[in-house]
């Protein structure tokens, strides 16, 4: 096995290329993984479009993709933690384990962090090489398509459960895959009311399947008034901002109660203006910036939620496609004709 098929970002323009490339050779501390499934992240859509973020972060050429499940087919000479035949997913943030953040228990915030499919060649391929320490052994009962989306589910779990939500009201802004998973995690963890704010009708409807109790379309509904009315004028205990939309930040903090907690994962496409004095400082709000997942505390929670049946993410997976159909898949996502697409190499 000297060559393989992969999805490559070759040129600084819209699009991907599917072509044969040399297969990776694992280093002494790495493993070679046969990819069984790789799901599409919103970041991959940005790279496909070749927007300003991509232009500042991607060095071409690059094999794209990071959310994945696969089987270990080869282990480097220093590897003892995993073995050939293990069924794994991948923690996609590669830490150096030597910087200040890593040495103080925060490798997810590593100062020299590298990300699979962005800084190093990724999983839209038949095979991928990764550091063995980044392998997460999966329960064999998880189908590859479900196992492949544990990484983004980790974002949802970290954002939702950075503090307890049992017996609390929660507002989720944005019904992309992570926002939808936030609804499911909040429901499984005992939230009493879950407000989902999303302008796309199909995704809003999907939110009900994932656990949202109140559906709000900000294009037609008075978002803040509706939330305040349903919480007796107090506001929600927890704000989960997953959209990155400037209006969502404004409305989200307006709907958050005094002393409430906000987890912010959505990244605005440009700087936004927010009245910190009224919405955060005088409100006594507690704000968490969410980057990735805790390594590997969050993974244990994700695995337990899935294998116990407390959370079912299968409704989010709206299409299963071949790796060679990646361009069609990207167009479906950009036209909002899909929610989560999983690609299969064979």
Short mmCIF file of C-alpha atoms in Angstrom, two decimals:
data_model
loop_
_atom_site.label_atom_id
_atom_site.label_comp_id
_atom_site.label_asym_id
_atom_site.label_seq_id
_atom_site.Cartn_x
_atom_site.Cartn_y
_atom_site.Cartn_z
CA UNK A 1 0.00 0.00 0.00
CA UNK A 2 2.05 2.87 -1.39
CA UNK A 3 -0.70 5.10 -2.73
CA UNK A 4 -4.29 5.94 -1.76
CA UNK A 5 -7.23 8.10 -2.75
CA UNK A 6 -7.71 11.38 -0.86
CA UNK A 7 -9.48 14.73 -0.99
CA UNK A 8 -6.88 17.46 -1.50
CA UNK A 9 -7.13 21.23 -1.30
CA UNK A 10 -4.66 22.01 -4.06
CA UNK A 11 -5.36 25.52 -5.28
CA UNK A 12 -6.21 28.81 -3.53
CA UNK A 13 -9.74 28.84 -4.92
CA UNK A 14 -13.16 27.27 -4.39
CA UNK A 15 -13.19 23.48 -4.61
CA UNK A 16 -11.46 20.20 -3.74
CA UNK A 17 -9.68 17.58 -5.84
CA UNK A 18 -10.04 13.83 -5.40
CA UNK A 19 -6.83 12.14 -6.51
CA UNK A 20 -4.23 9.51 -5.74
CA UNK A 21 -1.50 10.54 -3.30
CA UNK A 22 1.29 8.73 -1.42
CA UNK A 23 -0.04 6.83 1.58
CA UNK A 24 1.28 8.12 4.94
CA UNK A 25 4.01 6.27 6.82
CA UNK A 26 3.57 6.37 10.61
CA UNK A 27 6.45 7.61 12.77
CA UNK A 28 7.74 5.92 15.90
CA UNK A 29 5.01 7.46 18.09
CA UNK A 30 2.25 7.31 15.50
CA UNK A 31 -0.33 4.85 14.21
CA UNK A 32 -1.64 4.27 10.70
CA UNK A 33 -5.44 4.17 10.58
CA UNK A 34 -7.68 2.82 7.85
CA UNK A 35 -10.50 5.35 7.64
CA UNK A 36 -13.97 3.79 7.91
CA UNK A 37 -15.97 7.03 8.01
CA UNK A 38 -15.21 10.74 8.06
CA UNK A 39 -17.88 13.36 8.70
CA UNK A 40 -17.92 16.87 7.27
CA UNK A 41 -17.33 19.78 9.63
CA UNK A 42 -18.29 23.39 9.01
CA UNK A 43 -14.57 24.16 8.97
CA UNK A 44 -14.20 21.92 5.92
CA UNK A 45 -16.90 23.94 4.16
CA UNK A 46 -14.92 27.12 4.88
CA UNK A 47 -11.85 25.49 3.34
CA UNK A 48 -13.87 24.38 0.30
CA UNK A 49 -15.08 27.95 -0.20
CA UNK A 50 -11.56 29.29 0.39
CA UNK A 51 -12.78 32.18 2.54
CA UNK A 52 -10.62 34.63 4.46
CA UNK A 53 -10.26 32.28 7.45
CA UNK A 54 -9.00 29.47 5.22
CA UNK A 55 -6.60 31.74 3.40
CA UNK A 56 -4.99 32.65 6.72
CA UNK A 57 -4.83 29.11 8.17
CA UNK A 58 -4.31 26.53 5.41
CA UNK A 59 -0.98 25.86 3.70
CA UNK A 60 -1.49 24.15 0.35
CA UNK A 61 -1.62 21.40 -0.69
CA UNK A 62 -3.46 19.77 2.21
CA UNK A 63 -5.54 16.62 2.65
CA UNK A 64 -8.72 17.82 4.36
CA UNK A 65 -10.91 16.26 7.07
CA UNK A 66 -10.67 15.57 10.79
CA UNK A 67 -13.87 14.02 12.19
CA UNK A 68 -13.37 10.27 11.75
CA UNK A 69 -13.54 6.66 12.85
CA UNK A 70 -11.23 3.92 11.67
CA UNK A 71 -9.21 0.81 12.36
CA UNK A 72 -5.55 0.73 13.35
CA UNK A 73 -3.51 -1.15 10.73
CA UNK A 74 0.02 -0.31 11.85
CA UNK A 75 1.68 1.02 15.02
CA UNK A 76 5.05 2.78 15.38
CA UNK A 77 7.83 1.11 17.33
CA UNK A 78 7.25 3.23 20.46
CA UNK A 79 3.49 2.67 20.57
CA UNK A 80 2.01 0.44 23.26
CA UNK A 81 -1.30 2.17 24.09
CA UNK A 82 -3.11 0.95 20.95
CA UNK A 83 -2.64 -2.05 18.71
CA UNK A 84 -3.46 -3.28 15.23
CA UNK A 85 -7.17 -3.95 14.91
CA UNK A 86 -8.31 -1.38 17.46
CA UNK A 87 -11.46 0.53 16.46
CA UNK A 88 -10.81 4.20 17.13
CA UNK A 89 -11.83 7.80 16.71
CA UNK A 90 -9.40 10.70 16.88
CA UNK A 91 -8.93 13.67 19.18
CA UNK A 92 -8.11 16.04 16.35
CA UNK A 93 -6.12 18.59 18.36
CA UNK A 94 -2.48 17.56 18.44
CA UNK A 95 -0.82 19.06 21.53
CA UNK A 96 2.94 19.32 22.07
CA UNK A 97 2.53 18.20 25.73
CA UNK A 98 5.48 20.41 26.75
CA UNK A 99 4.15 24.00 26.76
CA UNK A 100 2.78 25.85 29.81
CA UNK A 101 -0.85 25.05 28.97
CA UNK A 102 -0.19 21.34 28.46
CA UNK A 103 1.89 21.06 31.63
CA UNK A 104 -0.87 22.74 33.66
CA UNK A 105 -3.58 20.32 32.52
CA UNK A 106 -4.98 22.22 29.54
CA UNK A 107 -3.68 20.50 26.39
CA UNK A 108 -6.83 21.53 24.50
CA UNK A 109 -5.43 25.07 24.74
CA UNK A 110 -1.87 24.09 23.78
CA UNK A 111 0.22 27.08 22.72
CA UNK A 112 1.57 25.11 19.74
CA UNK A 113 -1.61 23.27 18.83
CA UNK A 114 -1.89 21.56 15.45
CA UNK A 115 -5.19 20.34 14.03
CA UNK A 116 -5.80 17.33 11.81
CA UNK A 117 -6.85 18.33 8.31
CA UNK A 118 -5.75 21.92 8.84
CA UNK A 119 -2.12 21.93 9.95
CA UNK A 120 -1.41 18.28 9.05
CA UNK A 121 -2.93 15.97 6.43
CA UNK A 122 -6.37 14.76 7.41
CA UNK A 123 -8.99 12.04 7.21
CA UNK A 124 -10.70 12.54 3.83
CA UNK A 125 -8.58 9.66 2.63
CA UNK A 126 -8.26 5.90 2.75
CA UNK A 127 -5.57 6.10 5.44
CA UNK A 128 -4.31 8.68 7.93
CA UNK A 129 -1.35 8.76 10.33
CA UNK A 130 -1.91 10.26 13.78
CA UNK A 131 -0.08 10.43 17.12
CA UNK A 132 -1.01 7.33 19.11
CA UNK A 133 -1.86 9.48 22.14
CA UNK A 134 -4.72 11.01 20.12
CA UNK A 135 -6.48 7.71 19.51
CA UNK A 136 -9.76 7.11 21.33
CA UNK A 137 -10.81 3.45 21.53
CA UNK A 138 -14.44 3.05 20.55
CA UNK A 139 -17.12 0.72 21.79
CA UNK A 140 -17.71 -1.81 19.00
CA UNK A 141 -21.46 -1.18 19.18
CA UNK A 142 -21.05 2.33 17.72
CA UNK A 143 -21.54 2.43 13.94
CA UNK A 144 -18.63 4.19 12.14
CA UNK A 145 -20.83 7.12 11.13
CA UNK A 146 -21.78 7.75 14.77
CA UNK A 147 -18.24 7.14 16.04
CA UNK A 148 -16.96 9.68 13.51
CA UNK A 149 -18.95 12.57 15.00
CA UNK A 150 -17.77 12.15 18.58
CA UNK A 151 -15.26 14.95 18.08
CA UNK A 152 -17.89 17.65 17.35
CA UNK A 153 -20.17 16.08 19.94
CA UNK A 154 -17.34 16.71 22.39
CA UNK A 155 -17.68 20.42 21.62
CA UNK A 156 -21.38 20.22 22.47
CA UNK A 157 -20.78 18.26 25.66
CA UNK A 158 -18.04 20.62 26.85
CA UNK A 159 -20.10 23.72 26.07
CA UNK A 160 -23.27 22.38 27.68
CA UNK A 161 -21.77 20.71 30.74
CA UNK A 162 -18.94 23.08 31.65
CA UNK A 163 -21.36 23.71 34.54
CA UNK A 164 -24.37 21.65 35.63
CA UNK A 165 -27.64 22.11 33.70
CA UNK A 166 -29.91 19.83 35.75
CA UNK A 167 -33.15 21.61 36.63
CA UNK A 168 -32.15 24.67 34.57
CA UNK A 169 -33.48 26.49 31.52
CA UNK A 170 -31.23 26.59 28.46
CA UNK A 171 -31.25 28.65 25.27
CA UNK A 172 -29.34 27.28 22.26
CA UNK A 173 -28.67 29.73 19.45
CA UNK A 174 -27.89 27.97 16.18
CA UNK A 175 -29.14 24.56 15.00
CA UNK A 176 -26.09 23.35 13.18
CA UNK A 177 -24.92 19.85 14.16
CA UNK A 178 -23.24 21.05 17.36
CA UNK A 179 -26.22 23.18 18.41
CA UNK A 180 -28.54 20.23 17.83
CA UNK A 181 -26.26 17.99 19.89
CA UNK A 182 -26.32 20.62 22.65
CA UNK A 183 -30.10 20.20 22.80
CA UNK A 184 -29.75 16.44 23.18
CA UNK A 185 -27.03 16.73 25.83
CA UNK A 186 -29.03 19.32 27.80
CA UNK A 187 -32.12 17.09 27.73
CA UNK A 188 -30.14 14.01 28.81
CA UNK A 189 -28.59 16.03 31.63
CA UNK A 190 -31.85 17.22 33.15
CA UNK A 191 -32.52 20.67 31.68
CA UNK A 192 -36.16 21.65 32.17
CA UNK A 193 -36.77 23.97 29.21
CA UNK A 194 -34.60 24.04 26.08
CA UNK A 195 -35.15 26.98 23.71
CA UNK A 196 -33.69 26.52 20.21
CA UNK A 197 -33.26 29.66 18.12
CA UNK A 198 -32.68 28.98 14.41
CA UNK A 199 -33.91 30.65 11.17
CA UNK A 200 -33.81 27.49 9.00
CA UNK A 201 -37.19 25.68 9.32
CA UNK A 202 -35.91 22.15 8.62
CA UNK A 203 -33.13 22.41 11.20
CA UNK A 204 -35.54 23.96 13.68
CA UNK A 205 -37.85 21.00 13.22
CA UNK A 206 -34.94 18.60 13.68
CA UNK A 207 -34.21 20.35 16.97
CA UNK A 208 -37.47 19.05 18.39
CA UNK A 209 -36.31 15.47 17.74
CA UNK A 210 -33.06 16.29 19.53
CA UNK A 211 -34.75 17.53 22.69
CA UNK A 212 -35.66 21.20 22.22
CA UNK A 213 -38.91 22.07 24.02
CA UNK A 214 -39.40 25.53 22.49
CA UNK A 215 -38.64 26.34 18.84
CA UNK A 216 -38.00 29.99 17.89
CA UNK A 217 -37.45 31.35 14.39
CA UNK A 218 -35.69 34.73 14.80
CA UNK A 219 -36.92 35.85 11.37
CA UNK A 220 -40.57 35.71 12.41
CA UNK A 221 -40.56 35.52 16.22
CA UNK A 222 -39.64 38.06 18.89
CA UNK A 223 -36.86 35.91 20.34
CA UNK A 224 -36.11 37.72 23.58
CA UNK A 225 -39.76 38.41 24.45
CA UNK A 226 -40.71 34.78 23.91
CA UNK A 227 -37.92 33.51 26.14
CA UNK A 228 -38.66 36.04 28.87
CA UNK A 229 -42.38 35.20 28.76
CA UNK A 230 -41.65 31.48 29.15
CA UNK A 231 -39.26 32.11 32.05
CA UNK A 232 -41.58 34.46 34.00
CA UNK A 233 -39.52 37.49 33.01
CA UNK A 234 -36.33 36.12 34.57
CA UNK A 235 -34.45 34.84 31.52
CA UNK A 236 -32.69 31.53 30.94
CA UNK A 237 -30.11 30.09 33.30
CA UNK A 238 -27.79 29.01 30.48
CA UNK A 239 -26.95 30.48 27.08
CA UNK A 240 -25.25 28.27 24.49
CA UNK A 241 -24.19 30.39 21.51
CA UNK A 242 -23.38 28.06 18.59
CA UNK A 243 -24.09 30.23 15.55
CA UNK A 244 -21.52 33.00 15.51
CA UNK A 245 -24.22 35.42 14.30
CA UNK A 246 -23.86 38.94 15.76
CA UNK A 247 -27.62 39.20 16.40
CA UNK A 248 -27.52 35.90 18.29
CA UNK A 249 -24.89 37.23 20.70
CA UNK A 250 -27.02 40.33 21.33
CA UNK A 251 -30.29 38.46 21.81
CA UNK A 252 -28.67 35.62 23.72
CA UNK A 253 -27.27 37.87 26.41
CA UNK A 254 -30.52 39.84 26.58
CA UNK A 255 -32.36 36.57 27.24
CA UNK A 256 -29.84 35.40 29.86
CA UNK A 257 -30.91 35.95 33.46
CA UNK A 258 -28.87 37.95 35.97
CA UNK A 259 -26.09 35.72 37.24
CA UNK A 260 -26.58 33.29 34.36
CA UNK A 261 -23.92 31.32 32.49
CA UNK A 262 -22.96 31.62 28.81
CA UNK A 263 -20.90 29.17 26.76
CA UNK A 264 -19.70 30.70 23.50
CA UNK A 265 -18.52 28.40 20.72
CA UNK A 266 -19.84 30.12 17.57
CA UNK A 267 -17.17 32.22 15.88
CA UNK A 268 -18.31 35.48 14.23
CA UNK A 269 -17.00 36.04 10.71
CA UNK A 270 -15.95 39.58 11.71
CA UNK A 271 -15.58 41.57 14.95
CA UNK A 272 -18.91 42.32 16.63
CA UNK A 273 -20.15 45.10 18.92
CA UNK A 274 -21.64 44.09 22.27
CA UNK A 275 -22.61 46.25 25.24
CA UNK A 276 -20.52 44.51 27.91
CA UNK A 277 -21.72 46.78 30.71
CA UNK A 278 -25.43 45.93 30.33
CA UNK A 279 -25.24 42.37 29.02
CA UNK A 280 -22.35 40.92 31.02
CA UNK A 281 -20.85 43.10 33.76
CA UNK A 282 -23.94 44.57 35.43
CA UNK A 283 -25.79 41.31 34.80
CA UNK A 284 -23.12 39.39 36.68
CA UNK A 285 -22.93 36.87 33.86
CA UNK A 286 -20.36 34.10 33.82
CA UNK A 287 -18.90 33.59 30.33
CA UNK A 288 -16.94 30.60 29.01
CA UNK A 289 -15.09 30.61 25.71
CA UNK A 290 -15.30 27.05 24.37
CA UNK A 291 -12.44 25.73 22.27
CA UNK A 292 -12.51 22.07 21.34
CA UNK A 293 -12.94 19.57 24.13
CA UNK A 294 -11.12 18.73 27.35
CA UNK A 295 -8.56 16.04 26.63
CA UNK A 296 -9.71 13.49 27.53
CA UNK A 297 -12.29 14.19 30.21
CA UNK A 298 -14.92 15.20 27.67
CA UNK A 299 -14.36 12.06 25.59
CA UNK A 300 -15.39 9.85 28.52
CA UNK A 301 -18.65 11.79 28.83
CA UNK A 302 -19.32 11.60 25.09
CA UNK A 303 -18.70 7.86 25.02
CA UNK A 304 -20.95 7.22 28.03
CA UNK A 305 -23.80 9.35 26.65
CA UNK A 306 -23.72 7.46 23.34
CA UNK A 307 -23.21 3.90 24.56
CA UNK A 308 -25.82 4.27 27.31
CA UNK A 309 -28.41 5.44 24.79
CA UNK A 310 -28.97 8.69 26.69
CA UNK A 311 -28.14 10.60 23.49
CA UNK A 312 -28.99 9.50 19.95
CA UNK A 313 -27.17 11.55 17.31
CA UNK A 314 -28.40 9.54 14.31
CA UNK A 315 -31.17 12.03 13.33
CA UNK A 316 -28.46 14.64 12.68
CA UNK A 317 -26.81 12.46 10.02
CA UNK A 318 -28.96 13.34 7.01
CA UNK A 319 -26.74 11.94 4.25
CA UNK A 320 -24.19 9.15 3.84
CA UNK A 321 -22.03 9.53 0.73
CA UNK A 322 -18.91 8.21 -0.94
CA UNK A 323 -15.63 10.07 -0.48
CA UNK A 324 -15.53 10.68 -4.23
CA UNK A 325 -18.80 12.62 -3.91
CA UNK A 326 -17.25 15.24 -1.62
CA UNK A 327 -17.91 18.17 -3.98
CA UNK A 328 -21.60 17.27 -4.19
CA UNK A 329 -21.66 16.96 -0.40
CA UNK A 330 -20.14 20.41 0.08
CA UNK A 331 -22.68 21.98 -2.25
CA UNK A 332 -25.55 20.30 -0.35
CA UNK A 333 -24.26 21.76 2.90
CA UNK A 334 -23.75 25.24 1.48
CA UNK A 335 -27.30 25.16 0.06
CA UNK A 336 -28.58 24.03 3.49
CA UNK A 337 -29.96 20.83 1.97
CA UNK A 338 -28.17 18.68 4.55
CA UNK A 339 -27.27 18.86 8.24
CA UNK A 340 -24.49 16.35 8.81
CA UNK A 341 -22.91 14.33 5.99
CA UNK A 342 -20.67 11.34 6.57
CA UNK A 343 -18.23 10.26 3.87
CA UNK A 344 -17.13 6.66 3.31
CA UNK A 345 -13.84 5.94 1.49
CA UNK A 346 -15.01 2.77 -0.26
#
